[in-house]
Amino acid sequence: MALDLPKPARVESVPDPKALLKQAIATASEEKGRRLEKLQRRFPENRARLLQMLDREGPVQQLASWQAFTHDLRESLSGL
């Protein structure tokens, strides 16, 4: 099953990453009809679960947006 995910070098240029992720989850689930509708209503929970499962020491560290996020987070926490 092809999820049509972008290559790592292009991932940050996707115009609507949430829509792409939602579609990839739907495709991977192979659900149809009402089950697919139910799955799509749970998208925020599914997205949060994926973030919890993300290897924060893995390839995501190469993304400029992740680097900016973690930098800003460290700065905010150090000011507490």
mmCIF file of N, CA, C and O in Angstrom:
data_model
loop_
_atom_site.group_PDB
_atom_site.id
_atom_site.type_symbol
_atom_site.label_atom_id
_atom_site.label_comp_id
_atom_site.label_asym_id
_atom_site.label_seq_id
_atom_site.Cartn_x
_atom_site.Cartn_y
_atom_site.Cartn_z
ATOM 1 N N MET A 1 0.852 -1.172 0.000
ATOM 2 C CA MET A 1 0.000 0.000 0.000
ATOM 3 C C MET A 1 0.897 1.233 0.000
ATOM 4 O O MET A 1 1.780 1.361 0.831
ATOM 5 N N ALA A 2 0.681 2.116 -0.933
ATOM 6 C CA ALA A 2 1.478 3.337 -1.043
ATOM 7 C C ALA A 2 0.794 4.466 -0.270
ATOM 8 O O ALA A 2 -0.381 4.751 -0.474
ATOM 9 N N LEU A 3 1.544 5.092 0.623
ATOM 10 C CA LEU A 3 0.990 6.195 1.427
ATOM 11 C C LEU A 3 1.274 7.551 0.798
ATOM 12 O O LEU A 3 0.762 8.564 1.260
ATOM 13 N N ASP A 4 2.116 7.588 -0.224
ATOM 14 C CA ASP A 4 2.464 8.830 -0.921
ATOM 15 C C ASP A 4 3.004 9.896 0.029
ATOM 16 O O ASP A 4 2.618 11.065 -0.049
ATOM 17 N N LEU A 5 3.877 9.491 0.925
ATOM 18 C CA LEU A 5 4.508 10.438 1.843
ATOM 19 C C LEU A 5 5.678 11.109 1.135
ATOM 20 O O LEU A 5 6.332 10.502 0.282
ATOM 21 N N PRO A 6 5.965 12.368 1.469
ATOM 22 C CA PRO A 6 7.073 13.070 0.815
ATOM 23 C C PRO A 6 8.425 12.534 1.276
ATOM 24 O O PRO A 6 8.554 11.982 2.368
ATOM 25 N N LYS A 7 9.411 12.734 0.451
ATOM 26 C CA LYS A 7 10.788 12.381 0.819
ATOM 27 C C LYS A 7 11.228 13.318 1.948
ATOM 28 O O LYS A 7 10.725 14.439 2.058
ATOM 29 N N PRO A 8 12.143 12.868 2.812
ATOM 30 C CA PRO A 8 12.567 13.696 3.952
ATOM 31 C C PRO A 8 13.011 15.109 3.556
ATOM 32 O O PRO A 8 12.703 16.068 4.265
ATOM 33 N N ALA A 9 13.675 15.266 2.434
ATOM 34 C CA ALA A 9 14.154 16.590 2.031
ATOM 35 C C ALA A 9 13.012 17.537 1.656
ATOM 36 O O ALA A 9 13.180 18.749 1.661
ATOM 37 N N ARG A 10 11.835 16.987 1.377
ATOM 38 C CA ARG A 10 10.694 17.799 0.942
ATOM 39 C C ARG A 10 9.602 17.921 2.000
ATOM 40 O O ARG A 10 8.634 18.658 1.825
ATOM 41 N N VAL A 11 9.768 17.259 3.106
ATOM 42 C CA VAL A 11 8.687 17.172 4.088
ATOM 43 C C VAL A 11 8.254 18.537 4.631
ATOM 44 O O VAL A 11 7.074 18.754 4.878
ATOM 45 N N GLU A 12 9.175 19.456 4.788
ATOM 46 C CA GLU A 12 8.796 20.758 5.356
ATOM 47 C C GLU A 12 8.179 21.705 4.328
ATOM 48 O O GLU A 12 7.701 22.772 4.689
ATOM 49 N N SER A 13 8.134 21.298 3.073
ATOM 50 C CA SER A 13 7.532 22.158 2.050
ATOM 51 C C SER A 13 6.131 21.700 1.671
ATOM 52 O O SER A 13 5.531 22.257 0.754
ATOM 53 N N VAL A 14 5.595 20.732 2.371
ATOM 54 C CA VAL A 14 4.232 20.261 2.105
ATOM 55 C C VAL A 14 3.263 21.371 2.498
ATOM 56 O O VAL A 14 3.308 21.857 3.632
ATOM 57 N N PRO A 15 2.375 21.790 1.572
ATOM 58 C CA PRO A 15 1.480 22.921 1.875
ATOM 59 C C PRO A 15 0.509 22.669 3.033
ATOM 60 O O PRO A 15 0.223 23.570 3.800
ATOM 61 N N ASP A 16 -0.010 21.447 3.169
ATOM 62 C CA ASP A 16 -0.968 21.148 4.234
ATOM 63 C C ASP A 16 -0.580 19.811 4.880
ATOM 64 O O ASP A 16 -1.173 18.763 4.583
ATOM 65 N N PRO A 17 0.413 19.830 5.771
ATOM 66 C CA PRO A 17 0.905 18.567 6.341
ATOM 67 C C PRO A 17 -0.137 17.806 7.149
ATOM 68 O O PRO A 17 -0.140 16.578 7.162
ATOM 69 N N LYS A 18 -1.044 18.509 7.813
ATOM 70 C CA LYS A 18 -2.069 17.806 8.591
ATOM 71 C C LYS A 18 -3.001 17.024 7.674
ATOM 72 O O LYS A 18 -3.373 15.887 7.980
ATOM 73 N N ALA A 19 -3.371 17.618 6.547
ATOM 74 C CA ALA A 19 -4.240 16.919 5.595
ATOM 75 C C ALA A 19 -3.524 15.700 5.016
ATOM 76 O O ALA A 19 -4.127 14.637 4.855
ATOM 77 N N LEU A 20 -2.250 15.852 4.725
ATOM 78 C CA LEU A 20 -1.466 14.729 4.205
ATOM 79 C C LEU A 20 -1.381 13.602 5.236
ATOM 80 O O LEU A 20 -1.559 12.431 4.902
ATOM 81 N N LEU A 21 -1.140 13.948 6.487
ATOM 82 C CA LEU A 21 -1.073 12.952 7.553
ATOM 83 C C LEU A 21 -2.422 12.272 7.745
ATOM 84 O O LEU A 21 -2.499 11.048 7.888
ATOM 85 N N LYS A 22 -3.495 13.048 7.725
ATOM 86 C CA LYS A 22 -4.834 12.490 7.891
ATOM 87 C C LYS A 22 -5.128 11.486 6.779
ATOM 88 O O LYS A 22 -5.660 10.404 7.029
ATOM 89 N N GLN A 23 -4.752 11.827 5.553
ATOM 90 C CA GLN A 23 -4.963 10.931 4.420
ATOM 91 C C GLN A 23 -4.109 9.679 4.553
ATOM 92 O O GLN A 23 -4.564 8.571 4.280
ATOM 93 N N ALA A 24 -2.858 9.830 4.980
ATOM 94 C CA ALA A 24 -1.967 8.679 5.132
ATOM 95 C C ALA A 24 -2.491 7.722 6.201
ATOM 96 O O ALA A 24 -2.440 6.495 6.025
ATOM 97 N N ILE A 25 -3.011 8.262 7.301
ATOM 98 C CA ILE A 25 -3.578 7.418 8.359
ATOM 99 C C ILE A 25 -4.795 6.667 7.822
ATOM 100 O O ILE A 25 -4.957 5.468 8.064
ATOM 101 N N ALA A 26 -5.639 7.366 7.070
ATOM 102 C CA ALA A 26 -6.829 6.729 6.500
ATOM 103 C C ALA A 26 -6.433 5.619 5.535
ATOM 104 O O ALA A 26 -7.003 4.517 5.570
ATOM 105 N N THR A 27 -5.466 5.878 4.692
ATOM 106 C CA THR A 27 -5.011 4.872 3.724
ATOM 107 C C THR A 27 -4.425 3.665 4.445
ATOM 108 O O THR A 27 -4.741 2.520 4.118
ATOM 109 N N ALA A 28 -3.560 3.928 5.426
ATOM 110 C CA ALA A 28 -2.914 2.834 6.159
ATOM 111 C C ALA A 28 -3.924 1.988 6.931
ATOM 112 O O ALA A 28 -3.738 0.781 7.085
ATOM 113 N N SER A 29 -4.989 2.607 7.397
ATOM 114 C CA SER A 29 -5.992 1.878 8.180
ATOM 115 C C SER A 29 -6.811 0.921 7.320
ATOM 116 O O SER A 29 -7.340 -0.057 7.836
ATOM 117 N N GLU A 30 -6.943 1.229 6.051
ATOM 118 C CA GLU A 30 -7.770 0.458 5.116
ATOM 119 C C GLU A 30 -9.234 0.402 5.536
ATOM 120 O O GLU A 30 -9.984 -0.469 5.105
ATOM 121 N N GLU A 31 -9.651 1.331 6.392
ATOM 122 C CA GLU A 31 -11.058 1.392 6.820
ATOM 123 C C GLU A 31 -11.902 2.006 5.712
ATOM 124 O O GLU A 31 -11.425 2.787 4.895
ATOM 125 N N LYS A 32 -13.191 1.683 5.721
ATOM 126 C CA LYS A 32 -14.155 2.211 4.759
ATOM 127 C C LYS A 32 -15.417 2.622 5.501
ATOM 128 O O LYS A 32 -15.661 2.201 6.631
ATOM 129 N N GLY A 33 -16.206 3.452 4.860
ATOM 130 C CA GLY A 33 -17.520 3.809 5.374
ATOM 131 C C GLY A 33 -17.503 4.451 6.748
ATOM 132 O O GLY A 33 -16.725 5.349 7.030
ATOM 133 N N ARG A 34 -18.377 3.950 7.618
ATOM 134 C CA ARG A 34 -18.526 4.535 8.959
ATOM 135 C C ARG A 34 -17.276 4.391 9.809
ATOM 136 O O ARG A 34 -16.967 5.264 10.610
ATOM 137 N N ARG A 35 -16.574 3.286 9.637
ATOM 138 C CA ARG A 35 -15.341 3.106 10.414
ATOM 139 C C ARG A 35 -14.303 4.141 10.012
ATOM 140 O O ARG A 35 -13.577 4.653 10.864
ATOM 141 N N LEU A 36 -14.239 4.470 8.738
ATOM 142 C CA LEU A 36 -13.314 5.506 8.279
ATOM 143 C C LEU A 36 -13.733 6.866 8.828
ATOM 144 O O LEU A 36 -12.894 7.649 9.282
ATOM 145 N N GLU A 37 -15.018 7.145 8.814
ATOM 146 C CA GLU A 37 -15.516 8.411 9.373
ATOM 147 C C GLU A 37 -15.150 8.520 10.853
ATOM 148 O O GLU A 37 -14.712 9.576 11.313
ATOM 149 N N LYS A 38 -15.337 7.433 11.580
ATOM 150 C CA LYS A 38 -15.006 7.424 13.010
ATOM 151 C C LYS A 38 -13.506 7.642 13.211
ATOM 152 O O LYS A 38 -13.090 8.412 14.080
ATOM 153 N N LEU A 39 -12.695 6.972 12.402
ATOM 154 C CA LEU A 39 -11.245 7.141 12.467
ATOM 155 C C LEU A 39 -10.862 8.599 12.206
ATOM 156 O O LEU A 39 -10.036 9.171 12.924
ATOM 157 N N GLN A 40 -11.483 9.209 11.213
ATOM 158 C CA GLN A 40 -11.129 10.582 10.870
ATOM 159 C C GLN A 40 -11.579 11.574 11.938
ATOM 160 O O GLN A 40 -10.931 12.599 12.132
ATOM 161 N N ARG A 41 -12.634 11.262 12.647
ATOM 162 C CA ARG A 41 -13.044 12.135 13.764
ATOM 163 C C ARG A 41 -12.035 12.067 14.901
ATOM 164 O O ARG A 41 -11.924 12.991 15.700
ATOM 165 N N ARG A 42 -11.312 10.953 14.989
ATOM 166 C CA ARG A 42 -10.303 10.792 16.048
ATOM 167 C C ARG A 42 -8.919 11.282 15.609
ATOM 168 O O ARG A 42 -7.923 11.016 16.289
ATOM 169 N N PHE A 43 -8.843 12.019 14.509
ATOM 170 C CA PHE A 43 -7.545 12.461 14.002
ATOM 171 C C PHE A 43 -6.707 13.191 15.050
ATOM 172 O O PHE A 43 -5.516 12.902 15.184
ATOM 173 N N PRO A 44 -7.260 14.120 15.824
ATOM 174 C CA PRO A 44 -6.411 14.798 16.826
ATOM 175 C C PRO A 44 -5.773 13.820 17.823
ATOM 176 O O PRO A 44 -4.594 13.967 18.162
ATOM 177 N N GLU A 45 -6.540 12.820 18.255
ATOM 178 C CA GLU A 45 -5.991 11.836 19.179
ATOM 179 C C GLU A 45 -4.925 10.972 18.497
ATOM 180 O O GLU A 45 -3.894 10.666 19.091
ATOM 181 N N ASN A 46 -5.189 10.596 17.253
ATOM 182 C CA ASN A 46 -4.218 9.778 16.515
ATOM 183 C C ASN A 46 -2.925 10.550 16.266
ATOM 184 O O ASN A 46 -1.831 10.005 16.381
ATOM 185 N N ARG A 47 -3.060 11.827 15.954
ATOM 186 C CA ARG A 47 -1.876 12.665 15.720
ATOM 187 C C ARG A 47 -1.071 12.811 17.013
ATOM 188 O O ARG A 47 0.155 12.718 17.015
ATOM 189 N N ALA A 48 -1.755 12.998 18.123
ATOM 190 C CA ALA A 48 -1.069 13.103 19.414
ATOM 191 C C ALA A 48 -0.345 11.803 19.747
ATOM 192 O O ALA A 48 0.789 11.823 20.241
ATOM 193 N N ARG A 49 -0.975 10.683 19.446
ATOM 194 C CA ARG A 49 -0.349 9.379 19.705
ATOM 195 C C ARG A 49 0.912 9.200 18.856
ATOM 196 O O ARG A 49 1.928 8.710 19.341
ATOM 197 N N LEU A 50 0.841 9.609 17.596
ATOM 198 C CA LEU A 50 2.030 9.532 16.741
ATOM 199 C C LEU A 50 3.164 10.382 17.299
ATOM 200 O O LEU A 50 4.322 9.980 17.275
ATOM 201 N N LEU A 51 2.833 11.553 17.810
ATOM 202 C CA LEU A 51 3.857 12.415 18.395
ATOM 203 C C LEU A 51 4.472 11.768 19.633
ATOM 204 O O LEU A 51 5.685 11.840 19.834
ATOM 205 N N GLN A 52 3.648 11.113 20.446
ATOM 206 C CA GLN A 52 4.173 10.414 21.622
ATOM 207 C C GLN A 52 5.122 9.287 21.225
ATOM 208 O O GLN A 52 6.086 9.004 21.925
ATOM 209 N N MET A 53 4.851 8.654 20.095
ATOM 210 C CA MET A 53 5.655 7.523 19.633
ATOM 211 C C MET A 53 6.894 7.964 18.837
ATOM 212 O O MET A 53 7.767 7.146 18.561
ATOM 213 N N LEU A 54 6.968 9.234 18.508
ATOM 214 C CA LEU A 54 8.057 9.754 17.687
ATOM 215 C C LEU A 54 9.410 9.571 18.378
ATOM 216 O O LEU A 54 9.550 9.878 19.563
ATOM 217 N N ASP A 55 10.376 9.087 17.642
ATOM 218 C CA ASP A 55 11.741 8.963 18.152
ATOM 219 C C ASP A 55 12.384 10.348 18.111
ATOM 220 O O ASP A 55 12.849 10.796 17.068
ATOM 221 N N ARG A 56 12.382 11.023 19.238
ATOM 222 C CA ARG A 56 12.889 12.399 19.292
ATOM 223 C C ARG A 56 14.398 12.483 19.078
ATOM 224 O O ARG A 56 14.937 13.558 18.880
ATOM 225 N N GLU A 57 15.062 11.349 19.127
ATOM 226 C CA GLU A 57 16.503 11.312 18.867
ATOM 227 C C GLU A 57 16.799 10.845 17.444
ATOM 228 O O GLU A 57 17.949 10.718 17.058
ATOM 229 N N GLY A 58 15.767 10.621 16.666
ATOM 230 C CA GLY A 58 15.917 10.076 15.318
ATOM 231 C C GLY A 58 15.983 11.148 14.233
ATOM 232 O O GLY A 58 16.365 12.297 14.489
ATOM 233 N N PRO A 59 15.572 10.787 13.036
ATOM 234 C CA PRO A 59 15.674 11.678 11.872
ATOM 235 C C PRO A 59 14.940 13.013 12.015
ATOM 236 O O PRO A 59 15.292 13.977 11.344
ATOM 237 N N VAL A 60 13.958 13.080 12.905
ATOM 238 C CA VAL A 60 13.216 14.331 13.071
ATOM 239 C C VAL A 60 14.153 15.472 13.490
ATOM 240 O O VAL A 60 13.886 16.641 13.205
ATOM 241 N N GLN A 61 15.269 15.140 14.109
ATOM 242 C CA GLN A 61 16.219 16.173 14.537
ATOM 243 C C GLN A 61 16.824 16.945 13.370
ATOM 244 O O GLN A 61 17.364 18.023 13.567
ATOM 245 N N GLN A 62 16.730 16.395 12.175
ATOM 246 C CA GLN A 62 17.289 17.056 11.002
ATOM 247 C C GLN A 62 16.369 18.141 10.450
ATOM 248 O O GLN A 62 16.793 18.936 9.618
ATOM 249 N N LEU A 63 15.133 18.183 10.897
ATOM 250 C CA LEU A 63 14.163 19.150 10.385
ATOM 251 C C LEU A 63 14.330 20.503 11.068
ATOM 252 O O LEU A 63 14.368 20.592 12.295
ATOM 253 N N ALA A 64 14.409 21.548 10.253
ATOM 254 C CA ALA A 64 14.583 22.899 10.792
ATOM 255 C C ALA A 64 13.439 23.276 11.735
ATOM 256 O O ALA A 64 13.663 23.909 12.773
ATOM 257 N N SER A 65 12.220 22.890 11.396
ATOM 258 C CA SER A 65 11.076 23.231 12.257
ATOM 259 C C SER A 65 11.179 22.539 13.610
ATOM 260 O O SER A 65 10.820 23.116 14.641
ATOM 261 N N TRP A 66 11.662 21.296 13.639
ATOM 262 C CA TRP A 66 11.842 20.582 14.912
ATOM 263 C C TRP A 66 12.940 21.245 15.734
ATOM 264 O O TRP A 66 12.808 21.409 16.944
ATOM 265 N N GLN A 67 14.023 21.628 15.081
ATOM 266 C CA GLN A 67 15.128 22.290 15.766
ATOM 267 C C GLN A 67 14.657 23.610 16.380
ATOM 268 O O GLN A 67 14.989 23.923 17.525
ATOM 269 N N ALA A 68 13.864 24.370 15.624
ATOM 270 C CA ALA A 68 13.345 25.637 16.140
ATOM 271 C C ALA A 68 12.396 25.388 17.317
ATOM 272 O O ALA A 68 12.454 26.102 18.331
ATOM 273 N N PHE A 69 11.543 24.383 17.191
ATOM 274 C CA PHE A 69 10.614 24.044 18.268
ATOM 275 C C PHE A 69 11.355 23.681 19.546
ATOM 276 O O PHE A 69 11.049 24.207 20.625
ATOM 277 N N THR A 70 12.334 22.786 19.440
ATOM 278 C CA THR A 70 13.049 22.356 20.645
ATOM 279 C C THR A 70 13.886 23.494 21.235
ATOM 280 O O THR A 70 13.998 23.604 22.459
ATOM 281 N N HIS A 71 14.423 24.346 20.377
ATOM 282 C CA HIS A 71 15.180 25.504 20.880
ATOM 283 C C HIS A 71 14.257 26.433 21.659
ATOM 284 O O HIS A 71 14.577 26.857 22.776
ATOM 285 N N ASP A 72 13.108 26.764 21.060
ATOM 286 C CA ASP A 72 12.146 27.645 21.723
ATOM 287 C C ASP A 72 11.640 27.034 23.029
ATOM 288 O O ASP A 72 11.467 27.744 24.028
ATOM 289 N N LEU A 73 11.416 25.733 23.019
ATOM 290 C CA LEU A 73 10.958 25.056 24.227
ATOM 291 C C LEU A 73 12.011 25.141 25.332
ATOM 292 O O LEU A 73 11.683 25.472 26.482
ATOM 293 N N ARG A 74 13.267 24.884 24.992
ATOM 294 C CA ARG A 74 14.341 24.975 25.997
ATOM 295 C C ARG A 74 14.453 26.400 26.542
ATOM 296 O O ARG A 74 14.623 26.594 27.750
ATOM 297 N N GLU A 75 14.351 27.380 25.661
ATOM 298 C CA GLU A 75 14.429 28.779 26.083
ATOM 299 C C GLU A 75 13.290 29.120 27.039
ATOM 300 O O GLU A 75 13.510 29.775 28.062
ATOM 301 N N SER A 76 12.092 28.684 26.713
ATOM 302 C CA SER A 76 10.936 28.975 27.566
ATOM 303 C C SER A 76 11.077 28.291 28.930
ATOM 304 O O SER A 76 10.768 28.890 29.953
ATOM 305 N N LEU A 77 11.508 27.054 28.919
ATOM 306 C CA LEU A 77 11.644 26.321 30.177
ATOM 307 C C LEU A 77 12.773 26.864 31.051
ATOM 308 O O LEU A 77 12.677 26.822 32.269
ATOM 309 N N SER A 78 13.822 27.361 30.422
ATOM 310 C CA SER A 78 14.927 27.897 31.221
ATOM 311 C C SER A 78 14.544 29.204 31.911
ATOM 312 O O SER A 78 15.138 29.587 32.893
ATOM 313 N N GLY A 79 13.498 29.874 31.399
ATOM 314 C CA GLY A 79 13.058 31.119 31.999
ATOM 315 C C GLY A 79 12.095 30.935 33.155
ATOM 316 O O GLY A 79 11.660 31.909 33.772
ATOM 317 N N LEU A 80 11.744 29.715 33.477
ATOM 318 C CA LEU A 80 10.787 29.478 34.573
ATOM 319 C C LEU A 80 11.441 29.552 35.934
ATOM 320 O O LEU A 80 12.497 29.221 36.206
#
